mmCIF file of N, CA, C and O in Angstrom:
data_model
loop_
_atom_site.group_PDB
_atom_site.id
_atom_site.type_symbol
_atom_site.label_atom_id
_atom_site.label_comp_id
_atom_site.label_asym_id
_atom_site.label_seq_id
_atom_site.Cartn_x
_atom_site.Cartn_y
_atom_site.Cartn_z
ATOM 1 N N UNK A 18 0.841 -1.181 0.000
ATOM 2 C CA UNK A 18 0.000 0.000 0.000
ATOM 3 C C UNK A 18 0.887 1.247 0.000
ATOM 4 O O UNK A 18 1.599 1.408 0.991
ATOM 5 N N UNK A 19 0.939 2.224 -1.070
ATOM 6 C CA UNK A 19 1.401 3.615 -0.923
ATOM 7 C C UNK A 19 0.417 4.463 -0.521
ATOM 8 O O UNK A 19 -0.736 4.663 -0.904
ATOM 9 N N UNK A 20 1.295 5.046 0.560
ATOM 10 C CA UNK A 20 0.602 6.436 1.279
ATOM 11 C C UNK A 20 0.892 7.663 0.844
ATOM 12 O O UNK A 20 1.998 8.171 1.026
ATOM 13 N N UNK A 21 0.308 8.017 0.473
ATOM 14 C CA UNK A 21 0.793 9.913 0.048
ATOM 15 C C UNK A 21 -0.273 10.678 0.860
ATOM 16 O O UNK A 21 -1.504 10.653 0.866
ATOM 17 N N UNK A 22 0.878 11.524 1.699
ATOM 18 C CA UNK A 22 0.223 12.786 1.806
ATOM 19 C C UNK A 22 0.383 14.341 1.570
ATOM 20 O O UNK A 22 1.402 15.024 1.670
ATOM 21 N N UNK A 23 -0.117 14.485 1.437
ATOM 22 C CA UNK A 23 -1.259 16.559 0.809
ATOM 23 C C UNK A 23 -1.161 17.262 2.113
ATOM 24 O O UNK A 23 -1.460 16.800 3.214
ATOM 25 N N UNK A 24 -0.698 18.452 1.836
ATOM 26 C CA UNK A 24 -0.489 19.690 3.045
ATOM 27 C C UNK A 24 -1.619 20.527 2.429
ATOM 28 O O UNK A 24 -2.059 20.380 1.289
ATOM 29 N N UNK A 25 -2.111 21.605 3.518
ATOM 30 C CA UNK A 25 -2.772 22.735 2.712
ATOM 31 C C UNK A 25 -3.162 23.526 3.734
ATOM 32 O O UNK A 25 -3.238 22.964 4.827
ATOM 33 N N UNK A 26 -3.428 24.659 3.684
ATOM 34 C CA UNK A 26 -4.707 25.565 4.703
ATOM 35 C C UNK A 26 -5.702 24.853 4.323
ATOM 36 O O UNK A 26 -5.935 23.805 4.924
ATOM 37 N N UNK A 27 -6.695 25.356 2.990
ATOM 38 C CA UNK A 27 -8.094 24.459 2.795
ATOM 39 C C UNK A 27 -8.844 25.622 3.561
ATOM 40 O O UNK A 27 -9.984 25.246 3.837
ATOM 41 N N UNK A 28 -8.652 26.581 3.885
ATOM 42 C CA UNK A 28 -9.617 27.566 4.386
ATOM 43 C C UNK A 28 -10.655 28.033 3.378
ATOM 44 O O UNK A 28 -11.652 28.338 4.034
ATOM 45 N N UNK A 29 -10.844 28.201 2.265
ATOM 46 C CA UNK A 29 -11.980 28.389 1.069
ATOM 47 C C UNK A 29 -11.795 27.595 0.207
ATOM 48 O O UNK A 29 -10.908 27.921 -0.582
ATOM 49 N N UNK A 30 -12.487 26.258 -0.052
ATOM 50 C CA UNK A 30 -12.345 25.001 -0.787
ATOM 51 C C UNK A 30 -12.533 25.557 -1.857
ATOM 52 O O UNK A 30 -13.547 26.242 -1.992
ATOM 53 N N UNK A 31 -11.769 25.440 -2.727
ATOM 54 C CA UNK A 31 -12.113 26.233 -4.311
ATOM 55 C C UNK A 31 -11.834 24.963 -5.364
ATOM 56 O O UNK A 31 -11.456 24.025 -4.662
ATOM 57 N N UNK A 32 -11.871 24.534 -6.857
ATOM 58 C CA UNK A 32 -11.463 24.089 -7.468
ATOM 59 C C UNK A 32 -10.350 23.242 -7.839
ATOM 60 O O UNK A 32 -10.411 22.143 -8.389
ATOM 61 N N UNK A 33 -9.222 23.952 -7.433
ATOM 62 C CA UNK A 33 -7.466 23.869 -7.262
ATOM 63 C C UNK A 33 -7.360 23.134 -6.062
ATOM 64 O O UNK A 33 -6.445 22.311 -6.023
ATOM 65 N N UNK A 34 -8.121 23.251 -5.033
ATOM 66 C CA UNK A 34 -7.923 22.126 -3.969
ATOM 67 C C UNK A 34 -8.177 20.923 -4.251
ATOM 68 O O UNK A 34 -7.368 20.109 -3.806
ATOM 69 N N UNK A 35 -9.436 20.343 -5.122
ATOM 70 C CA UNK A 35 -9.858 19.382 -5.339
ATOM 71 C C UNK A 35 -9.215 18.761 -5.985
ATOM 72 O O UNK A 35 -8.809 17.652 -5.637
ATOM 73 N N UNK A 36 -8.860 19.490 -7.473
ATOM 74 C CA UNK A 36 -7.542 19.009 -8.635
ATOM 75 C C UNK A 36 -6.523 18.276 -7.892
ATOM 76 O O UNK A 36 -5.995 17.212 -8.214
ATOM 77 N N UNK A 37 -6.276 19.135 -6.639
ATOM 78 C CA UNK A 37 -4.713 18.946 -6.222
ATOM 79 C C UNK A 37 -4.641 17.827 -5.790
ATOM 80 O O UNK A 37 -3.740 17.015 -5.999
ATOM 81 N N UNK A 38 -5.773 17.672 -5.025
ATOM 82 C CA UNK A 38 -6.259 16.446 -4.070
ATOM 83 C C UNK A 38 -6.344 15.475 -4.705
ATOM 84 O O UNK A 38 -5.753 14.460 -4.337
ATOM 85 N N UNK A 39 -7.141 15.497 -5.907
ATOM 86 C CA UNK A 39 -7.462 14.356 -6.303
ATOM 87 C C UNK A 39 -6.403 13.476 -7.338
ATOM 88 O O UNK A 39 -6.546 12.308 -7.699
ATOM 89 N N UNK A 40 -5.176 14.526 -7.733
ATOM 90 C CA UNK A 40 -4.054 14.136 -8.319
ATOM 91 C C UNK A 40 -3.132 13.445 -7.493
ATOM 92 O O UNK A 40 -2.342 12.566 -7.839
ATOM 93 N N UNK A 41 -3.360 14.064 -6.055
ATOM 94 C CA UNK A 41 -2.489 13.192 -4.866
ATOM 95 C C UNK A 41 -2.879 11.650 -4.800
ATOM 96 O O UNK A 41 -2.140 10.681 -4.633
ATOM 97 N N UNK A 42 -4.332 11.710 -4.990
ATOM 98 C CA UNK A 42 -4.650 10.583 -4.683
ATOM 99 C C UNK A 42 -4.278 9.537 -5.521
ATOM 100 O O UNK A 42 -4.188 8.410 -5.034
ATOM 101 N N UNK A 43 -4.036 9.732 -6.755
ATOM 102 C CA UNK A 43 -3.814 9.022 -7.706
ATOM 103 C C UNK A 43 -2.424 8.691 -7.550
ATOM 104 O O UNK A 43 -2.060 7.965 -8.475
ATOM 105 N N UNK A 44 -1.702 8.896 -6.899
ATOM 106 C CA UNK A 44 -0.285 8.865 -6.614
ATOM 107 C C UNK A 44 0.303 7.369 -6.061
ATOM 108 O O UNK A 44 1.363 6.778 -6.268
ATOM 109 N N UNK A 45 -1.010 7.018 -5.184
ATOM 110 C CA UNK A 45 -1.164 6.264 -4.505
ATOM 111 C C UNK A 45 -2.135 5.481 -4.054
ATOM 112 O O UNK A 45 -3.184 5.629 -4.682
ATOM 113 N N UNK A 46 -2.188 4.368 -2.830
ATOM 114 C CA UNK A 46 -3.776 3.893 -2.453
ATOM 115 C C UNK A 46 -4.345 4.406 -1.379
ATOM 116 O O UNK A 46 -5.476 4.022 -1.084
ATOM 117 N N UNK A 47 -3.812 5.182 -0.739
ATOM 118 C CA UNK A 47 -4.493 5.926 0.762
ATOM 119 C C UNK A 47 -3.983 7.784 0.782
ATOM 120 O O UNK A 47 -2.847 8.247 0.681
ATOM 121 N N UNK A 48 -5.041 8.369 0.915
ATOM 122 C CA UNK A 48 -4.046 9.575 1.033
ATOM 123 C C UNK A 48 -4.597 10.550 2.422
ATOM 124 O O UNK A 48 -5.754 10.692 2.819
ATOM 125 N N UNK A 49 -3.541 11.041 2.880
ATOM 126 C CA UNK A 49 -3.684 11.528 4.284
ATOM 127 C C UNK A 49 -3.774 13.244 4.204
ATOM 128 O O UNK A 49 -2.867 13.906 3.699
ATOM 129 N N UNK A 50 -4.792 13.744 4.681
ATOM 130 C CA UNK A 50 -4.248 15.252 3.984
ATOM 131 C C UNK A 50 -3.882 16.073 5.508
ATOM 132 O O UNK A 50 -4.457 15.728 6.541
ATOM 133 N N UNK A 51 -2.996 17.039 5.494
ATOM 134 C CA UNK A 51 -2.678 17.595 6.668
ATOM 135 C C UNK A 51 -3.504 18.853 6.448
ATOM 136 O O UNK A 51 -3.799 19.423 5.397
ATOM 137 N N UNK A 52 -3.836 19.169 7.864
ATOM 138 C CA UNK A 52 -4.467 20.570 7.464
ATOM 139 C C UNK A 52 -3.650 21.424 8.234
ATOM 140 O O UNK A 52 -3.537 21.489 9.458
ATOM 141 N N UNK A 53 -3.029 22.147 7.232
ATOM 142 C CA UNK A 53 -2.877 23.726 8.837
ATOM 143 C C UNK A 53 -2.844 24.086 10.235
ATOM 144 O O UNK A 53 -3.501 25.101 10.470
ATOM 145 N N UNK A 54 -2.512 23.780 10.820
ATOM 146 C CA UNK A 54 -2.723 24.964 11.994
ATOM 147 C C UNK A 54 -2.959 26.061 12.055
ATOM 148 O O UNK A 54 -2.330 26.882 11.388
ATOM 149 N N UNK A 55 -3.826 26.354 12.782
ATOM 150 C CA UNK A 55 -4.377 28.086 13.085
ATOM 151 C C UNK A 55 -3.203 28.998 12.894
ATOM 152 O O UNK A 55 -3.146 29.911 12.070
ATOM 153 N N UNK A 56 -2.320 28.667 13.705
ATOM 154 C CA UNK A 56 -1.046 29.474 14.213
ATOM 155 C C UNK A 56 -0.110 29.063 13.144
ATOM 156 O O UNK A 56 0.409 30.118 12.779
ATOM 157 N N UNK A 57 0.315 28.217 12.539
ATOM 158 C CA UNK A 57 0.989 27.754 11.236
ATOM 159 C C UNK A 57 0.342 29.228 10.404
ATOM 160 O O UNK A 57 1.046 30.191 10.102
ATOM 161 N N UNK A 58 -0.687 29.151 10.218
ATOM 162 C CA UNK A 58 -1.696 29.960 8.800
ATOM 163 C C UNK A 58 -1.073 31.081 9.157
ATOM 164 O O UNK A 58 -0.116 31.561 8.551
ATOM 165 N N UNK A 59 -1.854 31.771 10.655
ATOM 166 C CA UNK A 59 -1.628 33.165 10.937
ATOM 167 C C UNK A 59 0.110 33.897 10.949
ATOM 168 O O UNK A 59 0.443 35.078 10.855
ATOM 169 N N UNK A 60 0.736 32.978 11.064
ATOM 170 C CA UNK A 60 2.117 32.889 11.453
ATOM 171 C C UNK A 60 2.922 33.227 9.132
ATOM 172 O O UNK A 60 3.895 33.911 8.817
ATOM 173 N N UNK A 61 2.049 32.485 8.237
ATOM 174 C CA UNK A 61 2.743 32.128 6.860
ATOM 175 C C UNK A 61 1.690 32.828 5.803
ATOM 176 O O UNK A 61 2.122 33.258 4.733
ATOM 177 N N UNK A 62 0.388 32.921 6.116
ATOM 178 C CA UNK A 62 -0.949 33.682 5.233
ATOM 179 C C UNK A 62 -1.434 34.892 5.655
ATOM 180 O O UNK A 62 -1.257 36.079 5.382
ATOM 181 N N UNK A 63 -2.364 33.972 6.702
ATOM 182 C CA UNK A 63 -3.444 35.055 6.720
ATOM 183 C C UNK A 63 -4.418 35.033 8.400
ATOM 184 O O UNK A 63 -4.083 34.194 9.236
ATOM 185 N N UNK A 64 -4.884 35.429 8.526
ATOM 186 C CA UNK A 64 -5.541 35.204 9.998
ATOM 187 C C UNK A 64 -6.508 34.083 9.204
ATOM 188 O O UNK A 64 -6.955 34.574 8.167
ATOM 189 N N UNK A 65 -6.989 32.549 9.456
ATOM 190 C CA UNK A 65 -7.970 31.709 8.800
ATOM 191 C C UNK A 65 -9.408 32.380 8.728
ATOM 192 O O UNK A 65 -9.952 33.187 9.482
ATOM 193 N N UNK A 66 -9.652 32.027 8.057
ATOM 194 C CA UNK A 66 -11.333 32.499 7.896
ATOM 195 C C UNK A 66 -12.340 31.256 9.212
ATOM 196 O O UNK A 66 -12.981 31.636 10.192
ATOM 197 N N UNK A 67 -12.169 30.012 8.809
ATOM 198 C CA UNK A 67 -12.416 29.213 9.285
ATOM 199 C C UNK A 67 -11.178 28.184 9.816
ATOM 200 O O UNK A 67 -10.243 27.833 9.096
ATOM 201 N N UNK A 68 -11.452 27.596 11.848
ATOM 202 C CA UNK A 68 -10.747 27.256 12.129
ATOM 203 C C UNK A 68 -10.270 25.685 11.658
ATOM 204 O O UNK A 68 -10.908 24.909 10.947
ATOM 205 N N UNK A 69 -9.035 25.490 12.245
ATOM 206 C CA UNK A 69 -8.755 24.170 11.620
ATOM 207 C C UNK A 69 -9.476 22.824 11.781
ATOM 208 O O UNK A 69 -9.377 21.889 10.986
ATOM 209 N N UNK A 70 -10.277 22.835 13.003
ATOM 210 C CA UNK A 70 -11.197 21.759 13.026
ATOM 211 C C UNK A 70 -12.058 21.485 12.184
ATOM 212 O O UNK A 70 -12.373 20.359 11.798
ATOM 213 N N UNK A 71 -12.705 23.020 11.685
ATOM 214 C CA UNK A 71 -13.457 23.170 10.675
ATOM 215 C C UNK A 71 -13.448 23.024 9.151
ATOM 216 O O UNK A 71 -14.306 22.990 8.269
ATOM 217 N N UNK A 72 -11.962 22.944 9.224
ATOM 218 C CA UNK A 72 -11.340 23.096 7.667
ATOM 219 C C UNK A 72 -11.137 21.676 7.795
ATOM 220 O O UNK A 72 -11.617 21.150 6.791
ATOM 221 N N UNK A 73 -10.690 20.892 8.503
ATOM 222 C CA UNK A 73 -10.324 19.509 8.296
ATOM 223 C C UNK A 73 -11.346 18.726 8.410
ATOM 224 O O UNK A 73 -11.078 17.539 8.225
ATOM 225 N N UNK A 74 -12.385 18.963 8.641
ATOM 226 C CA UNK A 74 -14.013 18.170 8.308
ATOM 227 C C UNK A 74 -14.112 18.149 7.228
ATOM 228 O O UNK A 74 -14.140 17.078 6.622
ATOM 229 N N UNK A 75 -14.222 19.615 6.469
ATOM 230 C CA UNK A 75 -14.655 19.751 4.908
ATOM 231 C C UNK A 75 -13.851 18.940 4.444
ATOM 232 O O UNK A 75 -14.372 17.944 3.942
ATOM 233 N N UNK A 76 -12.123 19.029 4.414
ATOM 234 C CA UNK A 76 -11.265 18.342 3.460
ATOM 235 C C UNK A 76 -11.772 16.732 3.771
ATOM 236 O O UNK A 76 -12.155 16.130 2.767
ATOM 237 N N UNK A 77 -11.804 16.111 4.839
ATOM 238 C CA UNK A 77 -11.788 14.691 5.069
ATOM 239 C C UNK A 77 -13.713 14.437 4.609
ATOM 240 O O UNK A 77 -14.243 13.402 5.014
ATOM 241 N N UNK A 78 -14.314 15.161 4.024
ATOM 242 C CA UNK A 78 -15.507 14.492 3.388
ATOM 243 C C UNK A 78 -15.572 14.563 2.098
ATOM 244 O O UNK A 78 -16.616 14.379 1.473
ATOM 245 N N UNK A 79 -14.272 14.882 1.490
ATOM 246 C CA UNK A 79 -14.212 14.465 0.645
ATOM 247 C C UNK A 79 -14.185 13.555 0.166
ATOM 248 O O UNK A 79 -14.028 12.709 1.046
ATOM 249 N N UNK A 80 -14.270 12.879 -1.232
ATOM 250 C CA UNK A 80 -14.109 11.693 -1.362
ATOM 251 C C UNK A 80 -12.784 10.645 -2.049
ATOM 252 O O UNK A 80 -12.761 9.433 -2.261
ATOM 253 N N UNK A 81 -11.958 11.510 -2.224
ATOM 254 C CA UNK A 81 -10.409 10.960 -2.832
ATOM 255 C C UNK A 81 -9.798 11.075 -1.428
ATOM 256 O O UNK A 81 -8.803 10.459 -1.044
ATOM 257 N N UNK A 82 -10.570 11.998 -0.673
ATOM 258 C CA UNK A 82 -9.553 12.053 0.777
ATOM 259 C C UNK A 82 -10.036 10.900 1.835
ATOM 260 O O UNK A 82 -11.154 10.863 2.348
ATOM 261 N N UNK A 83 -8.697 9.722 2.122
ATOM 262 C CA UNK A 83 -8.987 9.092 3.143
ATOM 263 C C UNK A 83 -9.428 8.784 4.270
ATOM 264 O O UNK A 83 -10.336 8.044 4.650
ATOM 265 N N UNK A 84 -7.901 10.122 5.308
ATOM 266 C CA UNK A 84 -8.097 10.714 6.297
ATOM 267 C C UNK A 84 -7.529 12.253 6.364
ATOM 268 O O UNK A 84 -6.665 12.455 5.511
ATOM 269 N N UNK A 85 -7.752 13.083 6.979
ATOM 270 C CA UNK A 85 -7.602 14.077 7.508
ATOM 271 C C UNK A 85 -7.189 14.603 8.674
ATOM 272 O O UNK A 85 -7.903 14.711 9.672
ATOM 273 N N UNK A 86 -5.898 14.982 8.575
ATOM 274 C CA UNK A 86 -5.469 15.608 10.074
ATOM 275 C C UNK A 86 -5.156 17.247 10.539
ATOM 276 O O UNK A 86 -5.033 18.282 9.885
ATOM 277 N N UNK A 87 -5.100 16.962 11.863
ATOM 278 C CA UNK A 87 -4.291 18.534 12.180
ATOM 279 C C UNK A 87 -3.333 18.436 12.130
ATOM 280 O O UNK A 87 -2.652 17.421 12.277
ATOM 281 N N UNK A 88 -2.795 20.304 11.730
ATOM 282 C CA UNK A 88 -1.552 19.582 11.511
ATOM 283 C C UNK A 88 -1.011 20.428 12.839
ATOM 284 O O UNK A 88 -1.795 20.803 13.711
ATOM 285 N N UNK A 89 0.158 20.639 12.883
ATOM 286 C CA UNK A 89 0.838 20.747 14.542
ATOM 287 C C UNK A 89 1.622 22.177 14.345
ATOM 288 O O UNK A 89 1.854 22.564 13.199
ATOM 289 N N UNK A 90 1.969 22.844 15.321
ATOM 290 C CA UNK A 90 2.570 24.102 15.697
ATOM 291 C C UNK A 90 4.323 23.448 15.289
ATOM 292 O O UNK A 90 4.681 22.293 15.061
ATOM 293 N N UNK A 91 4.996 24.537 15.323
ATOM 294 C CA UNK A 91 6.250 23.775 15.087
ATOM 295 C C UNK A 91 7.136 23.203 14.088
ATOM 296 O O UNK A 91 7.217 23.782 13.005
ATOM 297 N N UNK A 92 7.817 22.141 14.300
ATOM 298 C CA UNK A 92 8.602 21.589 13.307
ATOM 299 C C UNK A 92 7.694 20.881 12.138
ATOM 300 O O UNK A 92 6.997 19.893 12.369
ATOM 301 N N UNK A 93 7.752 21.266 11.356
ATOM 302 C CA UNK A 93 6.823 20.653 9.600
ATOM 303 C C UNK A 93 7.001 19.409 9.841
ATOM 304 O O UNK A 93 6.034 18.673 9.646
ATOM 305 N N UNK A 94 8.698 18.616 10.495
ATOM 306 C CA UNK A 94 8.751 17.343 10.029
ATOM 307 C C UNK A 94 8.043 16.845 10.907
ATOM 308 O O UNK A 94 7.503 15.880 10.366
ATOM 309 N N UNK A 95 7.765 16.902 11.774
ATOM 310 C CA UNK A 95 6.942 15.832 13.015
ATOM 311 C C UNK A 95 5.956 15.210 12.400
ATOM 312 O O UNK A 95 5.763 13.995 12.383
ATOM 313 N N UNK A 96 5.301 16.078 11.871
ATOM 314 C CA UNK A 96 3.563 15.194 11.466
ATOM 315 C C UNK A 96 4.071 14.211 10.043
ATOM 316 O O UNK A 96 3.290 13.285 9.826
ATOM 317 N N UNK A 97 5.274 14.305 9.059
ATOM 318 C CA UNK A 97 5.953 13.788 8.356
ATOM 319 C C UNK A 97 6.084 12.240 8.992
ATOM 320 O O UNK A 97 5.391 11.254 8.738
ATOM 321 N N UNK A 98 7.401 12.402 10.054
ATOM 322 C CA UNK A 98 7.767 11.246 11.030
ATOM 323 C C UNK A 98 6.463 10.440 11.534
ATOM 324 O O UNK A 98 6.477 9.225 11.732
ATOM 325 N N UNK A 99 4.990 11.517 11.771
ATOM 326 C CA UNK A 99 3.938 10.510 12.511
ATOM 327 C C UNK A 99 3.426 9.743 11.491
ATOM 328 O O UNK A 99 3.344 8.517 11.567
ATOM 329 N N UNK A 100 2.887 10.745 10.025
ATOM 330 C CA UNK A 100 2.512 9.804 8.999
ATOM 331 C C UNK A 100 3.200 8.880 8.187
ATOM 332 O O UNK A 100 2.582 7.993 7.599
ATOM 333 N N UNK A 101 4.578 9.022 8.089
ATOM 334 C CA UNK A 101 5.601 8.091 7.538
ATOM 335 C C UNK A 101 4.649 7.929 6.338
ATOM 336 O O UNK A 101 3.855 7.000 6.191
ATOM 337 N N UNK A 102 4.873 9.133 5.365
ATOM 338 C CA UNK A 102 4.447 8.638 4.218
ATOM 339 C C UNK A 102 5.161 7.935 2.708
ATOM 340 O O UNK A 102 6.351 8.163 2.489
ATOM 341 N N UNK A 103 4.594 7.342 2.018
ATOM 342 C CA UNK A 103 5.480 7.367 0.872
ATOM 343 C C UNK A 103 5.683 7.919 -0.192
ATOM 344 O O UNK A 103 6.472 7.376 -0.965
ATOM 345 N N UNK A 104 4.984 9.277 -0.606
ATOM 346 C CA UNK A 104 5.116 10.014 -1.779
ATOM 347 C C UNK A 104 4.650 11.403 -0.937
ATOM 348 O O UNK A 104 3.747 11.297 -0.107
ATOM 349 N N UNK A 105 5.099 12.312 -1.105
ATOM 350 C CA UNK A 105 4.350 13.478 -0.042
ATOM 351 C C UNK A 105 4.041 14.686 -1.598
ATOM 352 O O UNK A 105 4.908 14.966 -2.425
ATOM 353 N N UNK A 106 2.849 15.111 -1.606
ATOM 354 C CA UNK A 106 2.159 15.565 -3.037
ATOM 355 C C UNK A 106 2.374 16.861 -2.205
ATOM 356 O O UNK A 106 2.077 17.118 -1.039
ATOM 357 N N UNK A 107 3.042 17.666 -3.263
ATOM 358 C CA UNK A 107 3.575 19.560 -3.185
ATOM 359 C C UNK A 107 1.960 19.886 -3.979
ATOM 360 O O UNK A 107 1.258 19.131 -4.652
ATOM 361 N N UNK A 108 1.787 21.100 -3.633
ATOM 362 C CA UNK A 108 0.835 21.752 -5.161
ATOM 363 C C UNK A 108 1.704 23.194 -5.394
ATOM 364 O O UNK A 108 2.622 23.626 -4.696
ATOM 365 N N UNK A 109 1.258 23.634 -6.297
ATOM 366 C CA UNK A 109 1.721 24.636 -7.373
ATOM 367 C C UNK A 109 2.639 25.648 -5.959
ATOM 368 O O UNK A 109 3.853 25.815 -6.078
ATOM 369 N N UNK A 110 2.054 26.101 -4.996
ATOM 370 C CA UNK A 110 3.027 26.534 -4.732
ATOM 371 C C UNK A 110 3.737 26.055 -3.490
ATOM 372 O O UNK A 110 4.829 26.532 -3.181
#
């Protein structure tokens, strides 16, 4: 089984999320998507529109999306090391 996982905010589900998503998925047979942290966002974007609990419901009902997580304050690699994935899907930027 290959795992790939998808990073993102996901704060206004638009088009380009779905594409992105659903190209991840194809990458592989399970795909894990990380969502943001509040403080990640506010800290690299923008203050979120909607919080991350909220954003990681929408992404994980999707249907190319497996599971859905939070993602963590801090070092990027940790949630890397927890999901031990095998293809990790970038998007455009």
């Amino acid at each position: 089984m290959v795992r790939v996982m998808a990073t993102g905010v996901f704060d206004i589900l638009h088009l380009g999320h779905i594409r992105y998503l659903e190209e991840a998925k194809g990458l592989g047979d399970e795909l894990i998507v990380v969502v943001a942290h509040d403080e990640t966002v506010k800290k690299r974007k923008h203050t979120p529109i909607m919080p991350q609990e909220m954003r990681r419901k929408i992404v994980e009902s999707l249907k190319c999306v497996d599971k859905a997580v939070n993602g963590k304050e801090g070092d990027m690699l940790d949630i890397v090391k927890e999901i031990r994935p095998d293809v990790i899907a970038l998007g455009y930027d």
